[in-house]
Coordinates of C-alpha atoms in Angstrom, one line a residue:
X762 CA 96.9 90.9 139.6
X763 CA 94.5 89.5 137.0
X764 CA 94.1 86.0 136.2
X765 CA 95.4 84.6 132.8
X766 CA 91.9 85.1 131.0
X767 CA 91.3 88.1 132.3
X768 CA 94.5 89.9 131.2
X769 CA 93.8 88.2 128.0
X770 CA 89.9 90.2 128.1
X771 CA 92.1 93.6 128.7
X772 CA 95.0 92.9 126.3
X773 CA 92.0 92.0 123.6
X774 CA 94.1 88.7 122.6
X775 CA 93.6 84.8 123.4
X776 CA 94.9 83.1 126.5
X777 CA 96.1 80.7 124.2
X778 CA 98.6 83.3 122.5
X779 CA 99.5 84.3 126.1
X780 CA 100.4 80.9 127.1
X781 CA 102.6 80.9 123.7
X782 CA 104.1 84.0 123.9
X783 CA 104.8 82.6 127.8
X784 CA 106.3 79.7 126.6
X785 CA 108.5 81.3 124.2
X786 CA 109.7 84.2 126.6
X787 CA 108.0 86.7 125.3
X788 CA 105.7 87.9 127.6
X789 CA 106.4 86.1 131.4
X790 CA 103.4 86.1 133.7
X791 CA 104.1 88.5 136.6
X792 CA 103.3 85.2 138.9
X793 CA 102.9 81.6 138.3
X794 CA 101.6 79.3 141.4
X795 CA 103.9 76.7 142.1
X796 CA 100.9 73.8 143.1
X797 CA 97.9 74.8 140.0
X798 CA 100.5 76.2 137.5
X799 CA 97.7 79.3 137.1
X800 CA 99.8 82.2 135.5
X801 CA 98.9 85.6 137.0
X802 CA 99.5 89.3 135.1
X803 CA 99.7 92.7 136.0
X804 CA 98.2 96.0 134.9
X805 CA 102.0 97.5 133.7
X806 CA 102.6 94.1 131.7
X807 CA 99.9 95.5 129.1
X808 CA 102.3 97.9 127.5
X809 CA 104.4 95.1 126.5
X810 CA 101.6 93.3 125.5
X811 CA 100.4 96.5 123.5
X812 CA 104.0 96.5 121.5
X813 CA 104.2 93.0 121.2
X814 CA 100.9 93.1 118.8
X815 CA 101.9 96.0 117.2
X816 CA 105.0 95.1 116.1
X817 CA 103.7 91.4 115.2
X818 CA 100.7 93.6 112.6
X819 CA 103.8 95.5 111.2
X820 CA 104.9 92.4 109.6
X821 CA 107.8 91.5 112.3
X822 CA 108.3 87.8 113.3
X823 CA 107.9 86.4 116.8
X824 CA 111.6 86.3 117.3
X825 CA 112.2 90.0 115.7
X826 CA 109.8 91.0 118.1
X827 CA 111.9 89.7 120.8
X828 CA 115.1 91.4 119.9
X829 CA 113.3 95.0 119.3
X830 CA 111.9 95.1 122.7
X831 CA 115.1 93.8 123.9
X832 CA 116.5 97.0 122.9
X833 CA 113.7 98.8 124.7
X834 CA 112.0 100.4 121.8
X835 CA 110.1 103.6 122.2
X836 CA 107.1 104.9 121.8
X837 CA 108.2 107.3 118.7
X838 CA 110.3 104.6 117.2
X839 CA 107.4 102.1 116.8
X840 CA 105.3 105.2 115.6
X841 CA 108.2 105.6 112.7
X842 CA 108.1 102.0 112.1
X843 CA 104.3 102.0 111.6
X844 CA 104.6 105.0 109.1
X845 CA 107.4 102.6 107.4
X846 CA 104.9 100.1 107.4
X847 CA 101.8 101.9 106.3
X848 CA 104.0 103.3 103.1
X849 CA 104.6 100.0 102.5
X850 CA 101.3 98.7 102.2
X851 CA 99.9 101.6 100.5
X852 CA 102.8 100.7 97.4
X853 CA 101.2 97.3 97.8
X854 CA 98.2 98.2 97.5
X855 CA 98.2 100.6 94.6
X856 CA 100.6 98.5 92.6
X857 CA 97.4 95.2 93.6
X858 CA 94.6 98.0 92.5
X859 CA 96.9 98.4 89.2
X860 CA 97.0 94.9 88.4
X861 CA 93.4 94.2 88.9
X862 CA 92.5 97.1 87.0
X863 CA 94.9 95.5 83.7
X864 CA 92.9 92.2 84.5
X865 CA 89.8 94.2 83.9
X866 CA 90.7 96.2 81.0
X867 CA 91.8 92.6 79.4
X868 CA 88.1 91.1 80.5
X869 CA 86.2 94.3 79.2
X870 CA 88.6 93.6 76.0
X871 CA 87.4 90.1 75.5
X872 CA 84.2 91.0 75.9
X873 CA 83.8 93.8 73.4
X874 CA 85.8 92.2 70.4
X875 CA 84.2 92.9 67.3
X876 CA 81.4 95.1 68.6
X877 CA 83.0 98.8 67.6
X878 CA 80.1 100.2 64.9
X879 CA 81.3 101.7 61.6
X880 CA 80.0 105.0 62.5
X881 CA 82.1 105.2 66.3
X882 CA 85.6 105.8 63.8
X883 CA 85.7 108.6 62.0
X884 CA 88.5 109.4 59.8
X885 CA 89.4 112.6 59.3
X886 CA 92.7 114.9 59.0
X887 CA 94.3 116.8 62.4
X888 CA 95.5 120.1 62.1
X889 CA 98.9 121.4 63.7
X890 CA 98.8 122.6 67.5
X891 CA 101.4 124.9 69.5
X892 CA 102.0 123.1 72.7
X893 CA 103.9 123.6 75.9
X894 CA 105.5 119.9 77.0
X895 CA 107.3 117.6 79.5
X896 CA 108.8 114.5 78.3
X897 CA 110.1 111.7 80.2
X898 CA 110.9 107.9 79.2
X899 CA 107.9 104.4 79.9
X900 CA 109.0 101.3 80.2
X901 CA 107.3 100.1 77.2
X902 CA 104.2 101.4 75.1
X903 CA 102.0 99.3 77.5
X904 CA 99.0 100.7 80.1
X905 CA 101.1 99.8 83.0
X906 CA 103.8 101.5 82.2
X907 CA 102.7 104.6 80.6
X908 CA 100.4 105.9 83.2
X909 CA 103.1 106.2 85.8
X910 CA 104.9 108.3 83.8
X911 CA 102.4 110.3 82.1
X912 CA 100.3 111.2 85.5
X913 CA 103.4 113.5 87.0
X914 CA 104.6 115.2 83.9
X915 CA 100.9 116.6 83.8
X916 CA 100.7 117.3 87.2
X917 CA 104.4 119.0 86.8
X918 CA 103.6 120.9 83.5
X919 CA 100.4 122.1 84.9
X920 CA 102.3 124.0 87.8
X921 CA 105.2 124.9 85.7
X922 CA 102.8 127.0 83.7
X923 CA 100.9 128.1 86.3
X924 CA 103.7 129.2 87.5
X925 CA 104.8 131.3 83.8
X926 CA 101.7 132.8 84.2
X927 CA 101.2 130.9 80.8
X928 CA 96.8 130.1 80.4
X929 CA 96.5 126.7 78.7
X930 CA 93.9 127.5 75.2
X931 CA 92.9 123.9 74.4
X932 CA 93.2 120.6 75.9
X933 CA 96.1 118.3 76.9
X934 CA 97.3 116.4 74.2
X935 CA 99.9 113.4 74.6
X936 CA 102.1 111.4 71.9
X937 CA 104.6 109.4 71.6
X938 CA 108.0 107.9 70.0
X939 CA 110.8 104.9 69.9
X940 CA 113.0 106.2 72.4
X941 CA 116.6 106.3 70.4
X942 CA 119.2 104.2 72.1
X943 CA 121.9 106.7 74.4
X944 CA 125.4 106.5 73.3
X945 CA 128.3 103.6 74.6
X946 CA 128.3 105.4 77.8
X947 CA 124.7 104.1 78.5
X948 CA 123.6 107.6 79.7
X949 CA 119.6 107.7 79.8
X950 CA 118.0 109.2 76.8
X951 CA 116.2 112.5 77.8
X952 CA 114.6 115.7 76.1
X953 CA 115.5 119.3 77.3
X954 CA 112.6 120.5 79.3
X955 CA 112.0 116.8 80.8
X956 CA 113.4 115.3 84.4
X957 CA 115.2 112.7 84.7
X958 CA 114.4 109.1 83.9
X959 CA 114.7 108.1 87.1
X960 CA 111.6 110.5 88.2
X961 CA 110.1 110.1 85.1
X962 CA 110.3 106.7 83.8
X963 CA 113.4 104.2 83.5
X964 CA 116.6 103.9 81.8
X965 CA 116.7 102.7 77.6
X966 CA 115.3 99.9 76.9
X967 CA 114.4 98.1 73.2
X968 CA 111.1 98.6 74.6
X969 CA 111.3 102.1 75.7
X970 CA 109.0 105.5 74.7
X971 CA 109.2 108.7 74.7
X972 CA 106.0 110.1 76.5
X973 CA 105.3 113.5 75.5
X974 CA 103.0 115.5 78.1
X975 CA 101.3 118.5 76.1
X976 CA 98.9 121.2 76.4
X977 CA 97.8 123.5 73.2
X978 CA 98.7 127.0 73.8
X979 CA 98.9 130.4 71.8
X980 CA 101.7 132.3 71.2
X981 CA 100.2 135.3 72.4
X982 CA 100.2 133.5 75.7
X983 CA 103.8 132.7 75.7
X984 CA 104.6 135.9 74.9
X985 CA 103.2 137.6 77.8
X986 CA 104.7 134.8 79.8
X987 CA 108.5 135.8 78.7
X988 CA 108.8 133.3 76.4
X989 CA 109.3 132.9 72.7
X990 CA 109.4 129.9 70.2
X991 CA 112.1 129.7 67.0
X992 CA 110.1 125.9 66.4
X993 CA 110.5 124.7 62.7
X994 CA 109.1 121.9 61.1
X995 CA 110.9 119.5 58.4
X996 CA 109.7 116.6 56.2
X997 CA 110.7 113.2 57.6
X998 CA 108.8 110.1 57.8
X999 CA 107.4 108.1 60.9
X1000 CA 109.3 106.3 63.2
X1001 CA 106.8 103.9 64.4
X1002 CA 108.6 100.1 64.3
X1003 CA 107.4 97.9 61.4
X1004 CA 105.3 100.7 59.6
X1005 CA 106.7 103.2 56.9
X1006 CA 104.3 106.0 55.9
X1007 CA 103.1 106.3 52.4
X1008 CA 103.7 109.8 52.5
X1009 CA 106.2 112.1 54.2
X1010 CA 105.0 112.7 57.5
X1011 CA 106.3 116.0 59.6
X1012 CA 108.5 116.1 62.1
X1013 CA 109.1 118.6 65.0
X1014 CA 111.7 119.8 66.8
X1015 CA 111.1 121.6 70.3
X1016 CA 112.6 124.8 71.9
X1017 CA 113.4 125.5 75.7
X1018 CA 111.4 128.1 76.7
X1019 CA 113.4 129.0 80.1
X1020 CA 110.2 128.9 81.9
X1021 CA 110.7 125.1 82.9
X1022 CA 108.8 123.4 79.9
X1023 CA 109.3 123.1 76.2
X1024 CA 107.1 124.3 73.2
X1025 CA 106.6 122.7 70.2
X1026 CA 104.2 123.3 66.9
X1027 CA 103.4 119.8 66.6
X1028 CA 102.2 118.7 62.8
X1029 CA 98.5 117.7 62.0
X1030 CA 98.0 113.9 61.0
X1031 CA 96.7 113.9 57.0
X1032 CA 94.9 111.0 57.7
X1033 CA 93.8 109.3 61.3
X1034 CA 91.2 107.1 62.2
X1035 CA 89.3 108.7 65.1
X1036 CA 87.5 106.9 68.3
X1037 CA 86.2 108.4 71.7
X1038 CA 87.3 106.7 74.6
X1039 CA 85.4 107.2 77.6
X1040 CA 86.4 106.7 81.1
X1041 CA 90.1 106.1 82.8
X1042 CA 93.1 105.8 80.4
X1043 CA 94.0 102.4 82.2
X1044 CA 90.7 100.8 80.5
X1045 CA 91.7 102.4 77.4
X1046 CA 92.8 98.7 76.6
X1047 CA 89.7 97.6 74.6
X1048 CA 88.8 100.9 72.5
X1049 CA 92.4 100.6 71.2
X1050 CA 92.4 97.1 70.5
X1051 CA 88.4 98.1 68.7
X1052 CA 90.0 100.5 67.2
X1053 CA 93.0 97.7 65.4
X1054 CA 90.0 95.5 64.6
X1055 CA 87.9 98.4 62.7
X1056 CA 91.4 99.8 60.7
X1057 CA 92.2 96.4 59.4
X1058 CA 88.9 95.7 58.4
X1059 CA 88.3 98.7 56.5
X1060 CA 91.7 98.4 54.5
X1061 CA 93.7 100.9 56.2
X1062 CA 97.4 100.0 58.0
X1063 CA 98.7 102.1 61.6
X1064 CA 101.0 104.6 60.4
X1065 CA 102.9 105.7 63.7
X1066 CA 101.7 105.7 67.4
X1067 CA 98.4 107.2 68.4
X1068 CA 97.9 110.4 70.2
X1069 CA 95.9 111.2 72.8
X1070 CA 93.8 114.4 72.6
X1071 CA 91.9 114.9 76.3
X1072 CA 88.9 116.6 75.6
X1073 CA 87.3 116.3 79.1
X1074 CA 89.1 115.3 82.2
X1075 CA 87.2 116.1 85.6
X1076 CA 88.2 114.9 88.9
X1077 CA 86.4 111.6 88.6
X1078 CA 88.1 109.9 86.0
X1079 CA 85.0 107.6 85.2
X1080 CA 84.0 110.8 83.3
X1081 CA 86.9 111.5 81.2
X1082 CA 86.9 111.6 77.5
X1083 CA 89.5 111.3 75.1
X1084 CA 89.9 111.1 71.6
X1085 CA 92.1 108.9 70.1
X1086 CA 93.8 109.7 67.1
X1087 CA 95.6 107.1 65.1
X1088 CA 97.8 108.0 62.0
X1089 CA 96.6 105.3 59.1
X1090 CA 97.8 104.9 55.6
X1091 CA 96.0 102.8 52.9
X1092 CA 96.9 99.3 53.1

């Protein structure tokens, strides 16, 4: 038998905790002598002590504790329970990283107001692109909300045309729209080629966008792939809230391709003011904001939502570059 603070040497653990989880009836020393009160342990009581602390560092109370090992719980149940756990604090964790990194794209915003040069914008006129695209519904137009979304239609539409044996010819290119409201019935707004909203983003809300996930391609390429486009464009205006353009803007529509994505020719801006972001899209907070500051200054108004055209995205996202295209109007 080992002596109180011995056991509590081999269970790694205070004597004090022993005495408490004694007290409680937790963990009963093997012996206790009647005349000094010294409490004495075995070698086999470590196991217990063992699933005591595990389950107490997966977030269980004292008194849960008790009742799990009352039911005997075994050695691959607590191993399912730590996966459980660890799933857990990896959401926490990545949804903690998210926040801080918003905190720090609203510091580096503070910090840069005012300081985007004339010569960083450059206005200039986008011509139209042929692109193969998932859509699926954000939250609201914010950071936050859009990379969740955004991240696995890529990651989708990148092994979907893999897949069509269909070879990308330019770089991603992302935009969005005002998702409409869905009929009475309430049934989420979607686009043909996209998944779900509960995969892709939520259900309508007055807040809610349609993210479009896109990467140029030729026709030649979707030709040898099996697939074909019958896309048309019409004149139409922009549906951005709060902004009308001063002239007709194009509008799409897109085609199924039955190879898992859509295809759209998607119009050319006649006039956007240009800026190259450079790093992760969830610091894209203050070049945007730059970007407000210079257009409003130089007499110009935001015509419609900006796109995204990623010219550079290695692994490391520290070393991405994007341009960011906003449609602007005379003021």
């Amino acid at each position: 038998m080992f002596s109180i603070g011995h056991f509590a040497q081999y269970g790694r653990v205070s004597a004090r905790m022993l005495r408490h989880y004694d007290a409680i009836g937790l963990l009963r020393p093997a012996r206790t002598d009647p005349a000094s009160g010294y409490r004495y342990y075995e070698a086999a009581q470590l196991a217990r002590l063992n699933r005591i602390i595990a389950l107490k560092d997966l977030g269980f109370s004292l008194q849960q504790v008790g009742a799990i090992l009352a039911e005997e719980v075994s050695v691959p149940e607590l191993r399912g329970m730590l996966r459980l756990r660890r799933a857990e604090l990896e959401a926490s964790l990545a949804a903690a990283g998210a926040r801080l990194a918003q905190v720090e794209a609203r510091l580096r915003t503070i910090e840069s107001e005012g300081r985007m040069s004339a010569d960083e914008v450059v206005v200039k006129h986008t011509g139209a692109v042929l692109l193969a695209e998932l859509s699926g519904i954000a939250a609201s137009y914010g950071p936050e909300d859009i990379g969740p979304v955004i991240q696995p239609l890529y990651g989708e539409l990148c092994r979907r045309l893999e897949t069509a044996g269909v070879t990308p010819s330019g770089p991603g290119l992302a935009y969005y729209e005002d998702a409409p409201e869905p009929p009475a019935a309430k049934t989420p707004a979607r686009t043909p080629a996209a998944k779900t909203p509960e995969e892709h983003g939520p259900t309508w809300t007055p807040e809610a966008i349609i993210v479009h996930a896109g990467i140029v391609i030729t026709e030649e390429a979707l030709a040898k792939a099996g697939g074909g486009t019958t896309d048309s464009t019409t004149d139409g205006t922009s549906s951005h809230p709060g902004t009308t353009s001063a002239t007709p803007t194009p509008t799409h529509t897109r085609t199924p391709t039955g190879l898992g994505f859509d295809v759209v020719t998607l119009p050319g801006l006649d006039c956007a003011a240009t800026v190259v972001h450079r790093g992760p899209m969830s610091r894209i907070l203050p070049t945007v904001q730059n970007l407000a500051h210079w257009i409003d200054t130089n007499g110009y108004r935001s015509a419609g939502y900006a796109r995204e055209l990623y010219l550079e995205c290695p692994p490391d996202q520290e070393n991405w570059v994007t341009e960011i295209q906003e449609p602007v109007v005379r003021a």
